[in-house]
CSV table of C-alpha atoms in Angstrom, one decimal:
chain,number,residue,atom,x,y,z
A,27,UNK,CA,19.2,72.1,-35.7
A,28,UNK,CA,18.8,68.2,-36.0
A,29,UNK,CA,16.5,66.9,-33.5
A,30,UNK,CA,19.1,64.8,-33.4
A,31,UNK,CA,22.3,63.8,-34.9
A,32,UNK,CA,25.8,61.5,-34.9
A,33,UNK,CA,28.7,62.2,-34.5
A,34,UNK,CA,30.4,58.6,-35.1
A,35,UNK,CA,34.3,58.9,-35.3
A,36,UNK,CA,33.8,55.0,-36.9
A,37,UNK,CA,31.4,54.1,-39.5
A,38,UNK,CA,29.0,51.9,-38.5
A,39,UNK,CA,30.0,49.3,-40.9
A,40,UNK,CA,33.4,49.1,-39.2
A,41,UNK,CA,32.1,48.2,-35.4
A,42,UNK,CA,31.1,44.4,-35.2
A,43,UNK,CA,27.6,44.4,-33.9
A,44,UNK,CA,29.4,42.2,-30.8
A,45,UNK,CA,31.7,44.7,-30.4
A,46,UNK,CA,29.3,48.1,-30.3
A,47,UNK,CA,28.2,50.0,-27.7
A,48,UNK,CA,26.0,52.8,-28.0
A,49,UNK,CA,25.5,56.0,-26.2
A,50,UNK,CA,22.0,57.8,-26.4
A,51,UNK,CA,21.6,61.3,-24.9
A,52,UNK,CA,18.0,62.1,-23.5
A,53,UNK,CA,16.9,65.9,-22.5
A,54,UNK,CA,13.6,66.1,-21.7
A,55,UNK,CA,12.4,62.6,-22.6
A,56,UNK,CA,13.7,64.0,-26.5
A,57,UNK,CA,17.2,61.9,-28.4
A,58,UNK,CA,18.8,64.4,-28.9
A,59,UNK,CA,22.5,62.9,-29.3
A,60,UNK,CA,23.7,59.2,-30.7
A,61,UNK,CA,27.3,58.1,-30.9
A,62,UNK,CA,29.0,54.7,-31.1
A,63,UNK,CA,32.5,53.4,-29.7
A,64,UNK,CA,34.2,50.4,-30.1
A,65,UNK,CA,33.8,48.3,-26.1
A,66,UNK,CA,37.8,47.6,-26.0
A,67,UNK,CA,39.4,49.3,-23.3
A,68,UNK,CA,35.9,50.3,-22.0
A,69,UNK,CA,34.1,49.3,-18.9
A,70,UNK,CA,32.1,47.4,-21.0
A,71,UNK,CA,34.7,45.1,-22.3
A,72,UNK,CA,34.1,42.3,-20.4
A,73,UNK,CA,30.6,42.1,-22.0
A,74,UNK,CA,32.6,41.6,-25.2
A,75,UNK,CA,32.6,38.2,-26.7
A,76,UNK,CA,31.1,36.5,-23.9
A,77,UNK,CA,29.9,33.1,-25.0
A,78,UNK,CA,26.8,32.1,-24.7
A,79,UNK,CA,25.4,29.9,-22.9
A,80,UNK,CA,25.0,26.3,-24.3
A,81,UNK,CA,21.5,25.3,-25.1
A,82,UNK,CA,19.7,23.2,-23.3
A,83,UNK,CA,20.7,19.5,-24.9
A,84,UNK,CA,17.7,18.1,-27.0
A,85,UNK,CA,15.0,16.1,-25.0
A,86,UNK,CA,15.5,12.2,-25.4
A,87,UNK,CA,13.9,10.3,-27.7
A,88,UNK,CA,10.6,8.9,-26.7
A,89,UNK,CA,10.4,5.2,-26.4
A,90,UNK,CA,9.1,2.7,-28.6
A,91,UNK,CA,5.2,2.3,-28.3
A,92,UNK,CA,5.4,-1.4,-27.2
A,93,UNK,CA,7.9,-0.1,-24.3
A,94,UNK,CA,5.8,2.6,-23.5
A,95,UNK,CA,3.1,0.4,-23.0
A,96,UNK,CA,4.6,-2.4,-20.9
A,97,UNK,CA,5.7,0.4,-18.7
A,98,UNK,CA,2.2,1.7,-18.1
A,99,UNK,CA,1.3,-1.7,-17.4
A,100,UNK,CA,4.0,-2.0,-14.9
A,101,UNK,CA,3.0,1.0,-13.0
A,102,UNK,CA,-0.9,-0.3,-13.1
A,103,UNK,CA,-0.2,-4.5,-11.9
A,104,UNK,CA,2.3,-3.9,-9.3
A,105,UNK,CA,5.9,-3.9,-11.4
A,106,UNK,CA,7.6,-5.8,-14.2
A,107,UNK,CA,7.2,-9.0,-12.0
A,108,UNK,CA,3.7,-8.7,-11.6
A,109,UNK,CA,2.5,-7.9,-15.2
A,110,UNK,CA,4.7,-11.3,-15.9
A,111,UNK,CA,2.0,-12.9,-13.3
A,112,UNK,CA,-0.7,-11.6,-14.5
A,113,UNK,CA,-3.7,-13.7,-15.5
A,114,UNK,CA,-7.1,-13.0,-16.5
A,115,UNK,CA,-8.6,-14.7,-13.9
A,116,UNK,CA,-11.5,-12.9,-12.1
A,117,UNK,CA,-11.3,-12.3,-8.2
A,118,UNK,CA,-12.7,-14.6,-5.5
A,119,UNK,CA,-13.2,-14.5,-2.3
A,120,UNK,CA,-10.4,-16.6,-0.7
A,121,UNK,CA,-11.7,-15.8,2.8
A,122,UNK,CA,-9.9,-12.6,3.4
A,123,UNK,CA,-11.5,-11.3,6.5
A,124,UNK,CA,-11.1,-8.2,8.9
A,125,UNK,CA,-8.6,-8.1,11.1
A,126,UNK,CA,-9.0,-9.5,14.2
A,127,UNK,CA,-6.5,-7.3,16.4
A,128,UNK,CA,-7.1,-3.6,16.4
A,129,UNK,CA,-5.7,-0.6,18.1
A,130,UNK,CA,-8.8,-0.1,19.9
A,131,UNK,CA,-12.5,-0.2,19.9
A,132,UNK,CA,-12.9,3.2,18.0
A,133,UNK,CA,-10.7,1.8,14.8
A,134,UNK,CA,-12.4,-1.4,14.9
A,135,UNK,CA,-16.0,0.1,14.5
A,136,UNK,CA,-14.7,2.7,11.8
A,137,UNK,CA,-13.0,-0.6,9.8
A,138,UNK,CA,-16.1,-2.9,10.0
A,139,UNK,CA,-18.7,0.0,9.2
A,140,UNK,CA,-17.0,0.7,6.2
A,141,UNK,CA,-16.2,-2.9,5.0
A,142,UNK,CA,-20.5,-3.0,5.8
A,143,UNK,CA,-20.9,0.1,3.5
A,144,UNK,CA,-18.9,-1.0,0.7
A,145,UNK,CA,-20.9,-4.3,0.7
A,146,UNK,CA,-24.0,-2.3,0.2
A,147,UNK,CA,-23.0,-0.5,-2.7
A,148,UNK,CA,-21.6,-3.6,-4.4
A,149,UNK,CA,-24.6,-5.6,-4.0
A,150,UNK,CA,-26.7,-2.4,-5.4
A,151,UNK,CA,-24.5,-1.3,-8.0
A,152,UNK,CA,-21.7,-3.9,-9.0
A,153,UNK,CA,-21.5,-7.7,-8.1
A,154,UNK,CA,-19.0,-9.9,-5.7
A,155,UNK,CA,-16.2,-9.8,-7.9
A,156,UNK,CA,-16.3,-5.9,-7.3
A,157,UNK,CA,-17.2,-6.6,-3.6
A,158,UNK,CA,-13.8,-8.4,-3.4
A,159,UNK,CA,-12.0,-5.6,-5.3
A,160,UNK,CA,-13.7,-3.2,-2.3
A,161,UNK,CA,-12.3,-5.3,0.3
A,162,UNK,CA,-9.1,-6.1,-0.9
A,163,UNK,CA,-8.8,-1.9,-1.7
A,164,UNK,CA,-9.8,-1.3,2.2
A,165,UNK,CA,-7.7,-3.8,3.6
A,166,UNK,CA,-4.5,-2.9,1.3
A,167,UNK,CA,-5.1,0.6,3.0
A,168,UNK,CA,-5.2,-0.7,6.5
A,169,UNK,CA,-1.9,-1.9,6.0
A,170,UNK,CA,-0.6,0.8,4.5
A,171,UNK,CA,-1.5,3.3,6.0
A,172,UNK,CA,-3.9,2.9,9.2
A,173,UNK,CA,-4.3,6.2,9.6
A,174,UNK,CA,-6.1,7.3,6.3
A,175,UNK,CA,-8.9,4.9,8.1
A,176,UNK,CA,-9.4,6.1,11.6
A,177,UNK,CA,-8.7,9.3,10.6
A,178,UNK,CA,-10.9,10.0,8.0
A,179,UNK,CA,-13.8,12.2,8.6
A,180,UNK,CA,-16.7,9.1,8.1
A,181,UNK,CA,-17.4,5.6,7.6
A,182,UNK,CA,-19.3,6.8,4.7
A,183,UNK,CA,-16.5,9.2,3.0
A,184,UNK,CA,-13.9,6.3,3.8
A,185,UNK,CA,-15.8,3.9,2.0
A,186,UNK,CA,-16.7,6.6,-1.1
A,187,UNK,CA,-12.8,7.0,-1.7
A,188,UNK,CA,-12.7,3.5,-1.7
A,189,UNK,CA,-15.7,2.9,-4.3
A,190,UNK,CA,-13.8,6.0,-6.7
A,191,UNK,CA,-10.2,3.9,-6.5
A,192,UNK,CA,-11.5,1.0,-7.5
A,193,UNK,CA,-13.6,2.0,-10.1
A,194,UNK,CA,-11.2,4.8,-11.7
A,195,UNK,CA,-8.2,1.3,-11.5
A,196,UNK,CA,-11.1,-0.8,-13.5
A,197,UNK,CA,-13.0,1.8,-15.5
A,198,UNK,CA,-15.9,1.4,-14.3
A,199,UNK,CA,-17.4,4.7,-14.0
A,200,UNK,CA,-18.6,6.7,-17.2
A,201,UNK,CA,-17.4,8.0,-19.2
A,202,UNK,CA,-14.7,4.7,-19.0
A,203,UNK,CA,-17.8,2.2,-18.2
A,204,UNK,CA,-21.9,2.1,-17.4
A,205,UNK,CA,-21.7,3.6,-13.8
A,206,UNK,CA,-21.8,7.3,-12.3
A,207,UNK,CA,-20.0,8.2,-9.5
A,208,UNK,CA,-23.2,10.1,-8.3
A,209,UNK,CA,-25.0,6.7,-7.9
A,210,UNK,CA,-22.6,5.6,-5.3
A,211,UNK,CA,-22.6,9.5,-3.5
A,212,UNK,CA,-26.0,9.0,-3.1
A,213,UNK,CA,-26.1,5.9,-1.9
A,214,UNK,CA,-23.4,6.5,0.9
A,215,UNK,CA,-25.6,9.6,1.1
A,216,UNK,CA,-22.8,12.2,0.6
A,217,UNK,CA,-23.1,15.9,-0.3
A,218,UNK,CA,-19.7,16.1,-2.0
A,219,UNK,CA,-17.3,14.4,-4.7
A,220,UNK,CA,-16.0,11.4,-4.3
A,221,UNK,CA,-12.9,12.6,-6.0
A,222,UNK,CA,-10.9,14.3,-3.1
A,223,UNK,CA,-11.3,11.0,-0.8
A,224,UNK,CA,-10.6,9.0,-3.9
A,225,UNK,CA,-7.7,10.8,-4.6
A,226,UNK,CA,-6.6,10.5,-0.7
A,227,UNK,CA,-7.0,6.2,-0.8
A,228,UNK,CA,-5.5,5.9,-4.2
A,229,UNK,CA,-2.8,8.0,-3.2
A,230,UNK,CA,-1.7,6.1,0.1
A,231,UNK,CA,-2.5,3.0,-1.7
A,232,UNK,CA,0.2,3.6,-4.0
A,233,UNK,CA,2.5,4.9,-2.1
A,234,UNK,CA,5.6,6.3,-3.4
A,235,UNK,CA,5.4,4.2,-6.6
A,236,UNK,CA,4.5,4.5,-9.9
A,237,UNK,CA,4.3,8.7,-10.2
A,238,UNK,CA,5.8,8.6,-14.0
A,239,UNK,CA,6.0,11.8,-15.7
A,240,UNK,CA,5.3,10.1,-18.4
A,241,UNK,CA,1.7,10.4,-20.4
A,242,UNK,CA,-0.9,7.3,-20.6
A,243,UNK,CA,0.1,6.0,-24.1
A,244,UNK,CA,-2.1,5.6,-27.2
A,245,UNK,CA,-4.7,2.9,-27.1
A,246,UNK,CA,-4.8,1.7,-23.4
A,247,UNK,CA,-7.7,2.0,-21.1
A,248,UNK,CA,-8.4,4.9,-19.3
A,249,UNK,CA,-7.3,3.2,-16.1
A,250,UNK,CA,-6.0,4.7,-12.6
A,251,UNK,CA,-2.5,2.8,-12.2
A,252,UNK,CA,-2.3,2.0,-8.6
A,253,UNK,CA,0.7,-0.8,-8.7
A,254,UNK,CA,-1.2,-3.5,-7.3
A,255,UNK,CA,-3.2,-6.6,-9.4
A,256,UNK,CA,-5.5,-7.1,-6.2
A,257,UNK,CA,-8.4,-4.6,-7.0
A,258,UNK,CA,-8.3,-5.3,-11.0
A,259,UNK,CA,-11.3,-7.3,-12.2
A,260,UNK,CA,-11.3,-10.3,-14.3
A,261,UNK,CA,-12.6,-8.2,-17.3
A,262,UNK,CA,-9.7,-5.5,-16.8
A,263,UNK,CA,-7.1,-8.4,-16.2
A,264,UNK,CA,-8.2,-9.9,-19.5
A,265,UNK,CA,-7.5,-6.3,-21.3
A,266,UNK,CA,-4.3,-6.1,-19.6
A,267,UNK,CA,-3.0,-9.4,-20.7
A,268,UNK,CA,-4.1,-8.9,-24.3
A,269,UNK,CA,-2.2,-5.9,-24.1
A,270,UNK,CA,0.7,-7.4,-22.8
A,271,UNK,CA,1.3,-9.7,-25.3
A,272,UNK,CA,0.8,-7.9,-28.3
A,273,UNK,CA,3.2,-5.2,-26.6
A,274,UNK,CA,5.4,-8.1,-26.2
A,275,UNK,CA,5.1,-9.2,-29.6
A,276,UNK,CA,5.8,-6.0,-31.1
A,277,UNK,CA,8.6,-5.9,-28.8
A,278,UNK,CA,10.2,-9.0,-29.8
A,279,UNK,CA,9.6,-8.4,-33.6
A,280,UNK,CA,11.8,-5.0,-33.4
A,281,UNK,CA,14.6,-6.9,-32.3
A,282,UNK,CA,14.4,-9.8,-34.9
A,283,UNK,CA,13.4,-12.6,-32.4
A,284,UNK,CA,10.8,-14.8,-32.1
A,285,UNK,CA,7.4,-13.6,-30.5
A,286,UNK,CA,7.6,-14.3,-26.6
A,287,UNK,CA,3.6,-14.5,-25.1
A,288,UNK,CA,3.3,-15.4,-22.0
């Protein structure tokens, strides 16, 4: 006896694969009979040239490089109108102060100690322009969102998340530029990262703007896009504007016009 056999009124050959269905017999875990029937008038008809799905249509094509680019700068100054405004002036101090009106005494103290610490690690680590950068970064987030700064935990973590936003949005720490995070830890005399703060201010500082799924292109600094122009230094703005015209450039030269630098 066959361990097992089949019995197939149809030759195989004469049932389209789409319109098969097989039987297999099991006793005892062993095949022990086979058989195939055509699905038609079965109750697996219904299975029977089913269409298949559609496939997924194919992903769009990826933009040009230049447009790429001027998007990424986009997300980084603030919007299209912003990168058109751009200059590569560095930042002063145009007398932006603290706030004079507060919610209380509590949020005033929190406000000015940090605005005091940020000083301290610009004077020890970076230089005014940065100092402004700090400032601007703290005040932008007082407006924003008030909470992130009476809420937070310290003076000293406030003004950490601070120092890693605006450093990560100018490249300043390594392996981008000469500084180390750690520096700036230990001077605010923290025992953790300055990441999960930083992450905290840069996310409330940009809001609901700018999350593009869309990677960093090829040859742009390694820059935290935060859509604001107000915490980039005059070194970064000068990179940024090169950038933007020759994006620009390349831009116009696809479409056969003449070279439009602003």
């Amino acid at each position: 006896m066959h361990d097992w056999f089949d019995p197939d009124p149809y030759p195989r050959s004469s049932i389209d694969l789409a319109d098969r269905v097989t039987h297999l017999v099991f006793v005892g875990g062993r095949l022990v009979d086979t058989w195939h029937e055509r699905a038609a008038n079965t109750e697996w008809a219904a299975y029977v040239d089913r269409p298949a799905p559609p496939p997924p249509p194919p992903p769009p094509p990826a933009p040009p490089h230049d447009v790429q680019v001027l998007d990424w700068l986009a997300e980084v100054c603030g919007g299209p109108a912003a990168l058109d405004a751009l200059d590569a002036e560095p930042l002063t101090d145009d007398a932006t102060d603290l706030p004079s009106d507060y919610p209380d005494q509590e949020s005033r103290e929190r406000l000015e100690a940090t605005a005091t610490l940020l000083d301290i690690v610009a004077d020890r680590w970076f230089d005014p322009e940065t100092a402004h950068a700090f400032r601007n970064a703290l005040l932008a987030l007082w407006v924003e969102e008030p909470a992130r700064v009476t809420q937070s935990r310290s003076a000293a973590l406030l003004a950490g998340g601070v120092c890693w936003t605006v450093g990560k949005a100018n490249g300043l720490f390594h392996p981008s530029g000469s500084r180390r995070v750690g520096t700036v830890q230990d001077t605010l005399g923290l025992p953790g990262s300055l990441s999960t703060p930083g992450r905290e201010v840069s996310g409330a500082l940009r809001g609901f703007r700018g999350h593009s799924s869309q990677p960093r292109p090829t040859g742009v600094p390694d820059l935290l896009p935060l859509w604001r122009s107000d915490v980039l230094l005059g070194a970064t703005r000068e990179q940024l504007v090169r950038l933007r015209d020759r994006a620009r450039a390349a831009e116009s030269a696809e479409a056969g016009g003449p070279s439009q630098q602003k």
